[in-house]
């Protein structure tokens, strides 16, 4: 007979196991994300001896004009970079999606090249191009490349591919039917652009703006190399922490940097939600029609942009081989003798490769599995949705802030995990956490595309969930796993911001070595090391592409649909 | 059940893996913090380990003087280093005042020139290894192109034609930068010293993070005049860079590279072994490969392209004064000129 | 029915999602080997009942007993059922063979035995020659059969079918209805089928449970439900029904406009002046020539507004008099249409046979 108290389903073996895993994930999130970030806030209201001092550090900060100026500088850099990169990338993406110019795939690949380089690389290249001994120094008309101009150009180069991807997506989801109607109504093409194209891409463009702004205000590498005396917030964190060992002020700056980041991030999420809501099932993809003059114009534009991208990359490559710029331009491998350089070594390069491989393999496994448990577990709804929300947090955490948080948290002698500080473990952990969100979303999207009832069917067949995971879920998601892997590898090998506080004597890594060699004045070896990163990222990418092709051909046979009728 | 069995195997192997990593990290080794140039690190490590095959020397941290000093200070409550080796004596005196070091007389310390050994304590808290001396690097090609004449004194650098053509290291991060500032204050006294730096600041293009970078930038033509140190200038000139290394007329600042054993070092025996090795004739001969002045008398050989008469121009450096006033000088400097500095300073 | 006979016994099942009550007080008994259809519009709670039986939802209140065991709080893994979802949820990267063997492989059966069982299943659902194909290479109907076979693979005591045919086109659907039914009869497995398609329910169900807004509106055999719908909702949802506003005028009579109808055989007890709905199915209305004797019981004049040809039947829209707002629909075979010479504007006589009338309180 009906009882008054609500019924609770007994926990099956699977339920208990999954619950255990989810609790484990929650614990890891707490240790790897929440507690470290919390220590930043804590440090910012403490003095050197660890006593609570309220907002005293903040007062000190705002009474130091040199530091406050960085807030303004950061915002200016962010705004200017965003405007320029959005304009350049919009036209590029427009050419890729809305013209009938030839070699579209080639130009799409070219635009992605900067992804393979650390943001330090364009900065170094710009010094060789426009510095006092730059071969194109005249183009600066007496202005100094070290400072805001150099920072902005470097950031534009480095952010360009991210924005091109976002804008191409926004522009390619246009509803072709609207253009048919416009054509039937004999609407002028300019009018069509402003009345149909722009409104349709509006949220995509806004979202790209926010992303560009986020990248620009949190970047460390470019500002570090080419900033000169110009300071921004992420540099201030570095200066306070590494230079002055003033951890309290470092955390104050971190908290201040977090403010615009979080605001931008929330705005971006809002806009992105509207963007996805805009795509209706009835939409017909837009097919551009050939227009000789327009297509030629777009082709020329893409060629011009590609030349600039290659010029920057090529300069760094060339400079890395030059014996003694600018007095002895003969080519040699001297600059690749990292063991003789101040701050760099071949071990740093090897460490980078090892770290990136660990990050890619462990990260792919961990991120995919946790996305699976968050997405596909039947029970624990509350816990799962909180974890899902928390998985977005890393995207809103600048690398510098995360690195500093780890320094505080894991360097504390009272922390039982103290032993991982300065080891490969903490570098890999920091990278996985720092770049968690994008792979998590990729994994979640892939998992959402699976039939929601796979798990129910398995339960009815009394097959434990992990067998279904192993035999069904995992094999279907191989393409997503492969994407996650390469994303993690490339970001890990190019990143400098999070790990710059965490490397130790035998865990120095290539990107940090670039910073340190540049610091010591060994700019050419720094360029050489940056190029080593590019060669490696490019090589791994090509091997990955070939391998993916091969694997998909052999494991994804079932995707070839051959419908027979009833 | 098969299922639990498998789970248990996974967990066991995970635990084993973590334990393995843990022991790898905890391996016994000698942790050395240093500010010497990276291109010498490998050589010292090799030579020392050849003589002490049981010890695994690890460079725990290698950075500019100011950074290593700040790092050591920050780790005061939980020191990571066993020995600080090849750091400016000014910094060692400063840290010694913080009770950082354990007194130790290395075997054979009596062979060294006594003015290079801690005079205040017996056994000494720190022992000097070799001296490095401030100098100006001047790029002759760029000088001609930019109409910047070759300077012969510090005061020359404040002339209007040098505006935007001079680079010097930030004393907050660089030991060379600090010995420059400290020497100017010792040569001219506080008031005139700061007045000199005020006018010098007008001509500075940027302050660098490391002490060798101004000379490297001058050698590469990125700048015309770099305030750096003699060894780096001589080395670059030997490599064929169009630079002149100049010891200014007013006198040049200098500092010692020295070592001190950290109190409570985890590997005290190995730290003492390194201390003993560091005062040997062999070590001093190695010091001399790159530096002109070493602690053991009679070892030094002449270094090619070293500025002439530079030893006579070395000021009478007061380490106690420099160490005692270090913090005050640095924060005063930061307040006056900090905004023009390269990051990390 | 006594509860000891029934294989599946559901009592007072209530499910709340926050404030919203998805199911309230649902009670149901299913006999061994019976095929019962849960029928209702979307959102009526029929799928929730199914999911509660499967253990995929936990009821807020109530008990579910299967084969004498209280399974109310058991997780799905510990229940005994096979299920076919609307989407089939076939594992796309596994062949038909592997899909069917998926549940068997876990039972520690020898490979040989598994293969035998799989071959048997393939033969049962008539998929010989497709065993090494992937689901993506099969037609919708074939996929449906694989899903069914997979659900039956482990020989469960209860088969749950959640809208199993809705993704198929009409012809295939009809054929598969028959096949599923035959299979169910052959195996004798107790089956609960959820559908929103009344035709499917009528043709397949031993009994039908009509649900509306989380409650059971009526339970009965297809004939019972069709001929004696107990609520206007059931009347409307299953088959077609004319609804005429009327007022009880005593003596078991109902007045519609100025016409009076004898409804003595309808179940509802009426008191004078009650507002009621007078209902009759279109095919139950009898049409005569206008010269027919109108004095016969429940006969009236009517006028044809228009007619619609639907193939096997004609649909005739009628009114008691010109420009009346009270319209109703009759259906009759083409032969009658021809003999009665019915066309737009024609005057006819109609009869509402008293035994075919349903009355509900409005």
CSV table of C-alpha atoms in Angstrom, one decimal, chain C residues 18-172:
chain,number,residue,atom,x,y,z
C,18,UNK,CA,8.5,19.3,-8.0
C,19,UNK,CA,5.0,20.9,-8.1
C,20,UNK,CA,4.0,19.0,-11.2
C,21,UNK,CA,2.2,15.7,-10.8
C,22,UNK,CA,3.1,13.6,-13.8
C,23,UNK,CA,1.2,10.6,-12.5
C,24,UNK,CA,-1.4,10.4,-9.9
C,25,UNK,CA,-2.8,7.2,-8.3
C,26,UNK,CA,-2.2,5.0,-11.3
C,27,UNK,CA,-3.3,1.4,-10.6
C,28,UNK,CA,-3.0,-1.4,-13.1
C,29,UNK,CA,-2.8,-5.1,-13.4
C,30,UNK,CA,-1.3,-7.0,-16.2
C,31,UNK,CA,-1.9,-10.7,-16.7
C,32,UNK,CA,0.7,-13.2,-17.6
C,33,UNK,CA,1.2,-13.2,-21.4
C,34,UNK,CA,-1.1,-10.2,-21.8
C,35,UNK,CA,-0.2,-7.3,-24.2
C,36,UNK,CA,-1.4,-4.1,-22.7
C,37,UNK,CA,-1.3,-0.8,-24.4
C,38,UNK,CA,-0.8,2.5,-22.6
C,39,UNK,CA,-2.5,5.0,-24.9
C,40,UNK,CA,-2.7,8.7,-24.6
C,41,UNK,CA,-1.6,12.0,-26.1
C,42,UNK,CA,1.9,13.2,-25.4
C,43,UNK,CA,2.5,14.3,-21.9
C,44,UNK,CA,-0.2,12.1,-20.5
C,45,UNK,CA,2.2,10.2,-18.3
C,46,UNK,CA,2.2,6.9,-20.3
C,47,UNK,CA,6.0,6.9,-20.8
C,48,UNK,CA,6.5,7.7,-17.2
C,49,UNK,CA,4.6,4.6,-16.2
C,50,UNK,CA,6.8,2.6,-18.5
C,51,UNK,CA,9.9,4.1,-17.1
C,52,UNK,CA,8.8,3.5,-13.6
C,53,UNK,CA,8.2,-0.2,-14.5
C,54,UNK,CA,11.7,-0.3,-15.9
C,55,UNK,CA,13.2,1.5,-12.9
C,56,UNK,CA,14.4,4.4,-15.0
C,57,UNK,CA,12.2,6.7,-13.0
C,58,UNK,CA,11.5,6.4,-9.3
C,59,UNK,CA,7.8,6.9,-8.4
C,60,UNK,CA,7.1,9.3,-5.6
C,61,UNK,CA,4.4,7.0,-4.1
C,62,UNK,CA,3.1,3.6,-5.0
C,63,UNK,CA,4.1,0.0,-5.4
C,64,UNK,CA,5.1,-2.1,-8.4
C,65,UNK,CA,5.0,-5.9,-8.1
C,66,UNK,CA,6.4,-8.1,-10.8
C,67,UNK,CA,5.9,-11.8,-10.6
C,68,UNK,CA,5.2,-11.6,-6.9
C,69,UNK,CA,8.3,-9.5,-6.1
C,70,UNK,CA,8.1,-5.9,-5.0
C,71,UNK,CA,10.4,-4.2,-7.4
C,72,UNK,CA,9.4,-0.6,-6.6
C,73,UNK,CA,12.8,0.4,-5.3
C,74,UNK,CA,15.0,-1.8,-7.3
C,75,UNK,CA,17.4,-0.3,-9.8
C,76,UNK,CA,16.8,-1.4,-13.4
C,77,UNK,CA,19.8,-3.7,-13.3
C,78,UNK,CA,18.0,-5.8,-10.7
C,79,UNK,CA,14.7,-6.0,-12.6
C,80,UNK,CA,13.7,-8.5,-15.2
C,81,UNK,CA,12.6,-6.8,-18.5
C,82,UNK,CA,13.6,-6.2,-22.0
C,83,UNK,CA,13.0,-2.8,-23.6
C,84,UNK,CA,12.7,-1.3,-27.1
C,85,UNK,CA,12.9,2.5,-27.3
C,86,UNK,CA,11.4,4.8,-29.8
C,87,UNK,CA,14.9,5.4,-31.1
C,88,UNK,CA,15.8,1.7,-30.8
C,89,UNK,CA,19.1,2.8,-29.2
C,90,UNK,CA,21.0,0.2,-31.3
C,91,UNK,CA,24.7,0.3,-30.8
C,92,UNK,CA,25.8,1.8,-34.1
C,93,UNK,CA,29.4,0.6,-34.0
C,94,UNK,CA,28.4,-3.0,-33.4
C,95,UNK,CA,27.0,-5.4,-36.0
C,96,UNK,CA,23.6,-7.0,-35.7
C,97,UNK,CA,25.3,-10.1,-34.3
C,98,UNK,CA,27.2,-8.1,-31.7
C,99,UNK,CA,24.1,-6.1,-30.8
C,100,UNK,CA,22.2,-9.2,-30.1
C,101,UNK,CA,25.0,-10.9,-28.3
C,102,UNK,CA,25.7,-7.8,-26.1
C,103,UNK,CA,23.6,-8.9,-23.2
C,104,UNK,CA,24.4,-12.5,-23.6
C,105,UNK,CA,28.2,-12.0,-23.5
C,106,UNK,CA,27.9,-10.7,-20.0
C,107,UNK,CA,26.2,-13.9,-18.7
C,108,UNK,CA,29.3,-16.0,-18.9
C,109,UNK,CA,27.8,-18.3,-21.5
C,110,UNK,CA,30.1,-20.3,-23.7
C,111,UNK,CA,30.7,-18.6,-27.1
C,112,UNK,CA,29.0,-21.5,-28.8
C,113,UNK,CA,25.8,-21.0,-26.8
C,114,UNK,CA,25.8,-17.3,-27.5
C,115,UNK,CA,26.1,-17.8,-31.2
C,116,UNK,CA,23.3,-20.4,-31.2
C,117,UNK,CA,21.0,-18.0,-29.3
C,118,UNK,CA,21.9,-15.1,-31.7
C,119,UNK,CA,21.2,-17.2,-34.7
C,120,UNK,CA,17.9,-18.3,-33.2
C,121,UNK,CA,17.0,-14.6,-32.6
C,122,UNK,CA,18.0,-13.6,-36.1
C,123,UNK,CA,15.8,-16.3,-37.5
C,124,UNK,CA,12.9,-15.3,-35.2
C,125,UNK,CA,12.8,-11.8,-36.5
C,126,UNK,CA,13.6,-12.8,-40.0
C,127,UNK,CA,17.0,-11.0,-40.4
C,128,UNK,CA,18.9,-13.9,-41.9
C,129,UNK,CA,21.8,-12.6,-44.0
C,130,UNK,CA,22.0,-9.3,-42.2
C,131,UNK,CA,24.0,-10.5,-39.2
C,132,UNK,CA,27.2,-8.8,-40.1
C,133,UNK,CA,25.7,-5.5,-41.0
C,134,UNK,CA,25.9,-2.3,-38.9
C,135,UNK,CA,22.6,-0.7,-37.9
C,136,UNK,CA,23.3,2.2,-40.2
C,137,UNK,CA,23.2,-0.2,-43.1
C,138,UNK,CA,19.7,-1.5,-42.3
C,139,UNK,CA,16.3,0.0,-43.1
C,140,UNK,CA,14.2,1.4,-40.3
C,141,UNK,CA,12.0,-1.7,-40.1
C,142,UNK,CA,15.1,-4.0,-39.9
C,143,UNK,CA,16.5,-1.8,-37.2
C,144,UNK,CA,13.3,-2.1,-35.3
C,145,UNK,CA,13.5,-5.9,-35.5
C,146,UNK,CA,17.0,-5.9,-34.3
C,147,UNK,CA,16.0,-3.8,-31.3
C,148,UNK,CA,13.1,-6.2,-30.6
C,149,UNK,CA,15.4,-9.2,-30.8
C,150,UNK,CA,18.0,-7.6,-28.6
C,151,UNK,CA,15.3,-7.0,-26.0
C,152,UNK,CA,14.2,-10.6,-26.1
C,153,UNK,CA,17.8,-12.0,-26.2
C,154,UNK,CA,18.1,-12.6,-22.5
C,155,UNK,CA,14.6,-14.1,-22.3
C,156,UNK,CA,13.2,-11.5,-19.9
C,157,UNK,CA,9.8,-12.0,-18.2
C,158,UNK,CA,8.5,-8.6,-19.3
C,159,UNK,CA,8.8,-6.7,-22.6
C,160,UNK,CA,8.5,-3.0,-22.6
C,161,UNK,CA,7.9,-1.2,-25.9
C,162,UNK,CA,8.1,2.6,-25.9
C,163,UNK,CA,6.5,3.9,-29.1
C,164,UNK,CA,8.3,1.2,-31.0
C,165,UNK,CA,6.8,1.9,-34.4
C,166,UNK,CA,6.5,5.7,-34.5
C,167,UNK,CA,9.6,6.3,-36.5
C,168,UNK,CA,8.4,4.1,-39.4
C,169,UNK,CA,6.3,5.0,-42.3
C,170,UNK,CA,2.7,3.8,-42.5
C,171,UNK,CA,3.0,0.7,-44.6
C,172,UNK,CA,6.0,-0.7,-42.7
